[in-house]
Coordinates of C-alpha atoms in Angstrom, one line a residue:
M1 CA 53.8 53.4 74.1
G2 CA 52.1 54.6 70.7
D3 CA 53.7 51.7 68.7
E4 CA 52.4 49.2 71.2
E5 CA 48.7 50.6 71.3
E6 CA 48.7 50.6 67.4
Q7 CA 49.6 46.9 67.3
Q8 CA 47.0 46.1 70.0
R9 CA 44.4 47.7 67.9
S10 CA 45.3 45.9 64.9
L11 CA 45.2 42.6 66.8
M12 CA 41.8 43.5 68.2
F13 CA 40.6 44.3 64.3
L14 CA 41.9 41.1 63.4
L15 CA 40.3 39.1 65.9
T16 CA 36.9 40.8 65.7
Y17 CA 36.9 40.1 61.8
M18 CA 37.9 36.4 62.2
L19 CA 35.1 36.0 64.7
L20 CA 32.6 37.7 62.6
K21 CA 33.6 35.6 59.5
R22 CA 33.4 32.5 61.4
R23 CA 29.9 33.4 62.6
R24 CA 28.7 34.2 59.1
D25 CA 30.2 30.9 58.1
I26 CA 28.3 28.8 60.7
N27 CA 25.2 30.7 59.8
H28 CA 25.5 30.1 55.8
A29 CA 26.4 26.3 56.7
D30 CA 23.1 26.1 59.2
I31 CA 21.1 27.6 56.1
Q32 CA 22.4 25.0 53.7
R33 CA 21.7 22.3 56.1
R34 CA 18.1 23.5 56.5
D35 CA 17.8 23.9 52.6
E36 CA 19.1 20.3 52.0
I37 CA 16.7 19.1 54.8
Q38 CA 13.8 20.7 53.0
R39 CA 14.8 19.2 49.5
R40 CA 14.9 15.9 51.0
I41 CA 11.6 16.3 52.6
R42 CA 9.9 17.6 49.3
H43 CA 11.6 14.8 47.3
R44 CA 10.4 12.1 49.6
Q45 CA 6.6 13.8 49.7
Y46 CA 6.9 13.8 45.8
F47 CA 7.9 10.3 45.6
F48 CA 5.3 9.0 48.2
Q49 CA 2.8 11.1 46.3
R50 CA 3.7 9.4 43.1
Q51 CA 3.7 6.0 44.4
R52 CA 0.3 6.6 45.9
R53 CA -0.9 7.6 42.6
M54 CA 0.4 4.7 40.6
L55 CA -1.4 2.6 43.3
M56 CA -4.6 4.2 43.1
M57 CA -4.5 3.8 39.2
M58 CA -3.8 0.1 39.6
I59 CA -6.6 -0.2 42.0
A60 CA -8.8 1.8 39.8
G61 CA -8.2 -0.1 36.8
G62 CA -8.7 -3.3 38.4
M63 CA -12.0 -2.1 39.6
R64 CA -15.2 -3.1 37.5
S65 CA -17.3 0.2 38.3
N66 CA -18.9 3.0 36.6
V67 CA -17.3 5.6 38.7
R68 CA -15.3 8.2 36.6
I69 CA -12.0 9.0 37.6
R70 CA -10.5 12.3 36.8
T71 CA -7.3 11.7 34.9
R72 CA -4.8 13.7 32.6
P73 CA -6.3 15.0 29.5
W74 CA -4.3 12.5 27.6
T75 CA -5.8 9.4 29.3
T76 CA -9.4 10.4 28.1
T77 CA -8.7 9.5 24.6
P78 CA -10.9 6.7 23.5
R79 CA -9.2 3.2 23.3
S80 CA -9.3 0.9 20.2
D81 CA -7.9 -2.5 19.6
W82 CA -8.8 -2.2 15.9
W83 CA -5.1 -1.9 14.9
E84 CA -4.1 -5.0 17.1
R85 CA -7.1 -7.3 16.7
V86 CA -8.2 -6.5 13.0
V87 CA -5.3 -5.0 11.0
M88 CA -2.5 -7.4 12.1
T89 CA -4.5 -10.4 12.4
E90 CA -7.3 -10.3 9.9
F91 CA -6.0 -8.0 7.2
Q92 CA -5.7 -9.8 3.6
P93 CA -3.1 -8.6 1.0
S94 CA -5.9 -6.4 -0.9
D95 CA -6.9 -4.9 2.3
W96 CA -3.1 -3.5 2.9
L97 CA -3.1 -2.7 -0.7
D98 CA -6.3 -0.5 -0.4
K99 CA -5.6 1.3 2.9
F100 CA -1.7 1.3 3.1
R101 CA -1.1 1.6 -0.7
M102 CA 1.6 -1.2 -0.5
S103 CA 2.0 -4.8 0.4
R104 CA 2.5 -6.1 3.9
E105 CA 6.1 -6.8 3.2
T106 CA 7.0 -3.3 2.1
F107 CA 4.9 -2.0 5.0
F108 CA 7.3 -3.7 7.4
Y109 CA 10.2 -3.1 5.3
L110 CA 9.5 0.5 5.6
C111 CA 8.9 0.5 9.5
E112 CA 12.5 -1.1 10.0
K113 CA 14.0 1.4 7.8
L114 CA 12.3 4.1 9.9
R115 CA 12.5 2.6 13.4
P116 CA 15.8 4.7 14.2
R117 CA 14.0 8.0 14.0
L118 CA 10.4 7.0 14.8
A119 CA 11.0 4.8 17.9
R120 CA 9.9 6.3 21.6
Q121 CA 10.4 5.1 25.0
D122 CA 8.0 4.2 27.4
T123 CA 7.3 6.3 30.5
S124 CA 5.8 5.5 33.9
F125 CA 2.4 6.8 33.1
R126 CA 1.8 5.5 29.4
L127 CA 3.1 3.2 26.8
A128 CA 4.9 4.7 23.7
L129 CA 3.0 4.0 20.4
P130 CA 4.9 1.3 18.2
V131 CA 6.5 2.3 15.3
E132 CA 4.2 0.2 13.2
K133 CA 1.3 2.0 14.4
R134 CA 2.8 5.4 13.9
V135 CA 3.7 4.5 10.4
A136 CA 0.1 3.0 9.7
V137 CA -1.6 6.3 11.1
A138 CA 0.7 8.4 8.8
L139 CA 0.3 5.9 5.8
W140 CA -3.6 6.4 6.1
R141 CA -3.5 10.0 6.0
L142 CA -1.1 10.1 2.8
A143 CA -3.1 7.5 1.1
S144 CA -6.5 9.0 1.8
N145 CA -6.4 12.6 2.9
V146 CA -9.1 12.1 5.4
E147 CA -9.6 14.3 8.3
Y148 CA -7.5 13.8 11.6
R149 CA -10.5 13.2 13.4
T150 CA -11.3 10.2 11.5
I151 CA -8.2 8.6 11.7
S152 CA -7.9 9.5 15.5
S153 CA -11.3 7.7 16.0
L154 CA -10.3 4.7 13.9
F155 CA -6.6 4.1 15.7
G156 CA -7.7 5.2 19.1
V157 CA -5.2 8.0 19.4
G158 CA -5.6 11.7 19.7
K159 CA -5.9 14.5 16.7
S160 CA -2.4 16.0 18.0
T161 CA -1.0 12.4 17.8
V162 CA -2.2 11.8 14.1
C163 CA -0.6 15.2 13.2
R164 CA 2.9 14.4 14.9
C165 CA 2.9 10.9 13.3
V166 CA 2.4 12.5 9.9
R167 CA 5.1 15.1 10.4
D168 CA 7.6 12.8 12.0
M169 CA 7.2 10.2 9.6
C170 CA 7.5 12.4 6.6
H171 CA 10.8 14.0 7.9
A172 CA 12.1 10.4 8.8
I173 CA 11.6 9.2 5.2
V174 CA 13.2 12.2 3.5
A175 CA 16.2 12.0 6.1
L176 CA 16.8 8.2 5.7
L177 CA 15.6 7.0 2.4
S178 CA 16.4 9.9 0.0
S179 CA 19.8 8.5 -0.4
T180 CA 18.2 5.1 -1.7
Y181 CA 15.3 6.1 -3.6
L182 CA 15.6 9.6 -4.5
R183 CA 19.2 10.3 -5.9
P184 CA 21.2 11.0 -9.2
P185 CA 20.9 8.1 -11.5
T186 CA 24.0 5.9 -12.2
E187 CA 25.3 5.4 -15.8
Q188 CA 23.7 1.9 -15.9
E189 CA 20.2 3.7 -15.0
L190 CA 20.6 6.4 -17.6
E191 CA 21.5 3.6 -20.2
E192 CA 18.3 1.9 -19.3
S193 CA 16.2 4.9 -19.2
A194 CA 17.3 5.9 -22.6
Q195 CA 16.7 2.4 -23.8
L196 CA 13.0 2.7 -22.4
F197 CA 12.3 6.2 -23.9
H198 CA 13.5 5.0 -27.4
S199 CA 11.9 1.2 -27.5
Y200 CA 8.2 2.0 -25.6
L201 CA 8.3 5.7 -26.2
G202 CA 10.1 6.3 -29.6
F203 CA 12.2 9.2 -28.6
P204 CA 15.8 8.4 -28.6
H205 CA 18.8 9.6 -26.8
C206 CA 16.5 10.8 -23.9
V207 CA 16.7 10.0 -20.3
A208 CA 14.1 11.8 -18.4
A209 CA 11.2 14.3 -18.7
I210 CA 10.9 17.4 -16.5
T211 CA 7.3 18.5 -15.5
T212 CA 5.4 20.2 -12.8
L213 CA 2.9 19.2 -10.1
H214 CA 0.3 21.4 -8.2
T215 CA -0.9 20.4 -4.8
A216 CA -4.0 22.3 -3.7
I217 CA -3.7 24.0 -0.2
I218 CA -5.6 26.1 2.1
T219 CA -5.6 29.6 2.4
P220 CA -2.2 30.6 3.8
S221 CA -2.2 33.3 6.5
S222 CA 0.1 35.6 4.3
N223 CA 0.8 36.4 0.7
A224 CA -2.1 34.4 -0.5
S225 CA -2.1 35.6 -3.9
D226 CA 1.4 34.4 -4.3
Y227 CA 0.0 30.9 -4.6
A228 CA -2.6 31.4 -7.1
N229 CA -1.7 29.1 -9.8
P230 CA -2.8 29.7 -13.7
A231 CA -6.1 27.8 -13.0
G232 CA -7.2 30.1 -10.3
W233 CA -6.9 28.0 -7.2
L234 CA -4.3 27.9 -4.5
S235 CA -1.4 25.4 -4.5
V236 CA 2.4 24.7 -3.8
L237 CA 4.5 24.0 -7.1
S238 CA 6.7 21.2 -7.3
Q239 CA 9.3 20.3 -10.1
V240 CA 10.0 16.7 -10.9
A241 CA 12.3 14.7 -13.2
I242 CA 11.2 11.5 -14.3
S243 CA 12.7 8.7 -15.8
G244 CA 11.7 6.2 -18.5
Q245 CA 10.9 3.5 -15.6
G246 CA 8.6 6.0 -14.2
Y247 CA 11.0 6.8 -11.0
F248 CA 11.3 10.3 -9.7
W249 CA 15.0 11.1 -10.1
D250 CA 14.8 14.8 -8.8
V251 CA 12.3 16.9 -7.1
C252 CA 12.0 20.6 -6.2
A253 CA 9.2 21.6 -4.0
S254 CA 7.9 24.1 -1.6
F255 CA 7.3 26.9 -4.3
P256 CA 4.1 29.0 -4.4
G257 CA 1.8 28.0 -7.1
G258 CA 2.1 31.2 -9.3
T259 CA 5.9 31.0 -9.6
D260 CA 7.2 30.8 -13.1
P261 CA 8.5 26.9 -13.8
A262 CA 11.3 28.2 -15.8
E263 CA 12.5 30.3 -12.9
I264 CA 12.3 27.2 -10.6
L265 CA 14.5 25.1 -13.1
Q266 CA 17.0 27.6 -13.7
N267 CA 17.8 27.8 -10.0
S268 CA 17.7 24.0 -9.2
A269 CA 20.4 21.6 -9.0
L270 CA 18.8 19.8 -11.7
W271 CA 19.7 22.7 -14.1
A272 CA 23.5 22.9 -13.1
T273 CA 23.7 19.1 -13.0
A274 CA 22.5 18.9 -16.7
A275 CA 24.2 21.5 -17.7
E276 CA 27.8 20.2 -16.8
G277 CA 26.9 16.9 -18.6
G278 CA 26.1 15.2 -15.3
L279 CA 23.0 13.1 -16.9
S280 CA 25.3 11.4 -19.3
P281 CA 28.1 8.8 -19.1
A282 CA 31.5 9.8 -18.9
Q283 CA 32.1 8.7 -22.4
T284 CA 29.8 11.0 -24.4
P285 CA 27.5 8.9 -26.5
V286 CA 26.9 9.3 -30.2
F287 CA 23.6 10.4 -32.0
M288 CA 23.2 10.7 -35.7
G289 CA 27.0 10.7 -36.2
K290 CA 27.8 13.3 -33.6
P291 CA 28.9 13.3 -30.2
L292 CA 25.7 14.3 -28.1
R293 CA 25.0 14.2 -24.4
Y294 CA 21.7 12.8 -23.5
V295 CA 18.8 15.0 -23.6
L296 CA 15.6 15.7 -21.2
L297 CA 12.4 16.6 -22.5
G298 CA 10.2 19.4 -21.1
E299 CA 6.9 21.3 -21.6
A300 CA 6.8 24.6 -23.4
C301 CA 7.0 26.7 -20.4
Y302 CA 10.9 25.9 -20.3
P303 CA 13.7 27.1 -22.2
L304 CA 15.2 25.5 -25.2
Q305 CA 18.7 24.1 -24.1
S306 CA 20.8 21.7 -26.0
W307 CA 20.1 19.0 -23.1
L308 CA 16.4 19.9 -22.7
M309 CA 14.1 19.5 -25.7
K310 CA 10.7 21.1 -26.1
A311 CA 7.9 21.3 -28.7
Y312 CA 8.3 23.7 -31.7
P313 CA 5.9 26.8 -30.9
E314 CA 2.7 27.4 -33.2
Q315 CA 3.6 30.0 -35.8
K316 CA 0.9 32.7 -36.8
S317 CA 0.7 34.9 -39.8
R318 CA 0.6 38.6 -39.8
R319 CA -3.1 38.4 -39.7
G320 CA -3.2 36.4 -36.4
C321 CA -3.9 33.1 -38.0
R322 CA -2.2 30.1 -37.2
T323 CA 0.1 28.5 -40.0
A324 CA 0.8 24.7 -40.1
L325 CA 4.6 24.0 -39.2
P326 CA 6.7 22.0 -41.5
E327 CA 6.2 18.2 -41.6
P328 CA 9.5 17.3 -39.7
Q329 CA 8.7 19.9 -36.9
Q330 CA 5.2 18.1 -36.6
L331 CA 6.4 14.8 -36.4
F332 CA 9.2 16.2 -33.9
N333 CA 6.0 17.5 -31.8
R334 CA 4.2 14.4 -32.0
R335 CA 7.0 12.3 -30.7
L336 CA 7.8 14.7 -28.1
G337 CA 4.1 14.7 -26.9
R338 CA 4.0 11.0 -26.9
A339 CA 7.2 10.8 -24.6
L340 CA 5.7 13.6 -22.4
R341 CA 2.6 11.6 -21.7
A342 CA 4.6 9.0 -20.2
S343 CA 5.5 11.3 -17.5
E344 CA 1.8 12.5 -17.0
E345 CA 1.0 9.0 -16.4
A346 CA 3.6 8.6 -13.8
L347 CA 2.3 11.6 -11.9
L348 CA -1.2 10.2 -12.3
R349 CA 0.2 7.1 -10.5
L350 CA 1.7 9.1 -7.7
R351 CA -1.3 11.3 -7.2
A352 CA -3.6 8.1 -7.3
R353 CA -1.4 6.2 -4.8
W354 CA -1.0 9.0 -2.4
Q355 CA -4.3 11.3 -2.6
C356 CA -3.0 13.9 -0.2
L357 CA -1.5 15.3 -3.4
S358 CA -4.7 15.3 -5.6
K359 CA -6.9 16.6 -3.0
R360 CA -6.9 20.1 -1.0
N361 CA -4.1 19.6 1.6
D362 CA -5.2 21.0 5.0
C363 CA -1.6 20.7 6.4
G364 CA 0.7 23.9 6.9
L365 CA 2.8 25.1 4.4
D366 CA 6.1 23.8 6.6
V367 CA 4.7 20.3 6.0
V368 CA 3.6 20.0 2.4
P369 CA 7.0 20.3 0.7
T370 CA 8.5 17.5 3.0
M371 CA 5.2 15.5 2.4
M372 CA 5.4 15.8 -1.3
L373 CA 9.0 14.5 -1.1
A374 CA 8.1 11.7 1.1
C375 CA 5.5 10.6 -1.4
C376 CA 7.9 10.8 -4.4
I377 CA 10.2 8.4 -2.3
L378 CA 7.2 5.9 -1.2
H379 CA 6.4 5.9 -4.9
N380 CA 9.8 4.7 -5.9
M381 CA 9.9 2.5 -3.3
C382 CA 6.6 0.7 -4.1
E383 CA 7.2 0.6 -7.7
S384 CA 10.9 -0.8 -7.2
H385 CA 9.2 -3.5 -4.8
G386 CA 6.8 -4.4 -7.5
D387 CA 3.8 -3.6 -5.4
A388 CA 0.4 -3.8 -7.3
F389 CA -1.5 -0.5 -8.4
K390 CA -5.1 -0.4 -8.8
A391 CA -6.9 1.1 -11.9
E392 CA -9.9 2.6 -9.7
W393 CA -7.3 4.8 -7.7
Q394 CA -6.7 6.7 -10.9
V395 CA -10.7 7.2 -11.4
E396 CA -10.9 8.8 -8.1
V397 CA -7.7 11.3 -9.1
C398 CA -9.5 11.9 -12.6
E399 CA -12.6 12.9 -10.8
A400 CA -10.6 15.5 -8.4
E401 CA -12.1 19.0 -8.4
N402 CA -8.6 20.5 -9.1
P403 CA -7.3 19.2 -12.5
Q404 CA -3.7 20.2 -13.1
P405 CA -3.4 23.9 -14.9
C406 CA -1.5 24.3 -18.0
H407 CA 1.5 27.0 -18.0
K408 CA 1.9 29.4 -20.3
A409 CA 4.7 28.7 -23.3
L410 CA 7.9 30.4 -22.9
A411 CA 8.4 33.3 -25.7
P412 CA 10.7 31.7 -28.2
A413 CA 14.3 32.6 -27.9
S414 CA 13.8 34.6 -24.9
M415 CA 16.0 32.1 -22.9
D416 CA 16.9 29.6 -25.4
Q417 CA 20.5 28.5 -25.9
S418 CA 22.2 29.3 -29.1
D419 CA 22.9 25.7 -30.1
A420 CA 20.1 24.1 -28.8
E421 CA 18.0 24.5 -32.3
E422 CA 20.9 22.7 -34.1
V423 CA 20.2 19.8 -31.5
R424 CA 16.5 19.8 -32.0
G425 CA 17.2 19.6 -35.8
L426 CA 19.1 16.6 -35.4
F427 CA 16.0 14.6 -33.8
C428 CA 13.9 16.0 -36.7
D429 CA 16.5 14.6 -39.3
Y430 CA 16.4 11.0 -37.1
F431 CA 12.4 11.1 -37.1
Q432 CA 12.5 11.9 -40.9
Q433 CA 14.8 9.1 -41.5
Q434 CA 12.9 6.5 -39.3
R435 CA 9.7 7.4 -41.3
T436 CA 11.2 7.0 -44.7

């Protein structure tokens, strides 16, 4: 009897558990069903409300009344057909050059190259800005450095849209065009640059010049003293290598204005490339009867290397008076200064074409380096396409309130290479032979 009662209790417990589980499953299914019905009701309500809003907007757009309809903030932006009606139909070649610093053909070439990164999809509430208009907005900013609100009123877009266009275009240029217009030179380009330095600038066996560029900025939120350059104003420092054709081969941006240029050079990829012979052909060329790799020219703030020539420093007597250098060294310094002026002219053309680099730039520190790279790439693109350059642009740069500062000369022999003096002596001998 005891075993039968135990089996009955187990059976009753099992039946009770199964009934309770069944009831719980039914309740859970009812809850899910009610949730699904409510979700569908909300979805239909949202769909009908959306259709109603779109219908009301279409009706309001067709009405010729003075009644102002409250809309989203972006729909209150003033509209302008200046881009479509004036620029695209009435601009002459000189207008394209003045406003966008490039020809119409180069402008549309740039738009096609950047389309994969700048194209946007239309939405149900507004149409996306065409790629051409986005590029025009950004180029206007780079060329003139005018305020965002001025460009906003001109193109009929919001100020935040102008800022976004500038940022997006600069990033797109660096991402898509660096491999074409800002890359290491080929052997043929090295030979052409060496010929130009020799024939037009009078300095043989040289392929590029290294110099610096300071871009004025607004006061940063932190570490402002680091950005004070030798002239006393705040800037971002860039190191550039310029070929004999006036192209930028290498650019290192984003350094505070107070950084030592020699430190930037030693930590750059250009230093490693040049030291390993990457700026010379596979077969080492011959100079003055000796195999010698091509050299670069630099300012007095850089260290003397076997591949980097700089001027002889001024000598002083024990009384602190300056003494004249020997004639071969003076001749070397004159030829070097003449060649370096060509790189200064290339920088002047860059700053004149893209005046965001010559005037104080109010963009954030996260944008200025990318903007600098983008401007160098655009400079190379315009120069390679043969776009005209106007002399009056240089006048505006020369009248800028922030002239480029001069860096302090590096102490002799502090970072100089041991055999560099012998290489510099070869150039002195060459200039002396050419003089006689």
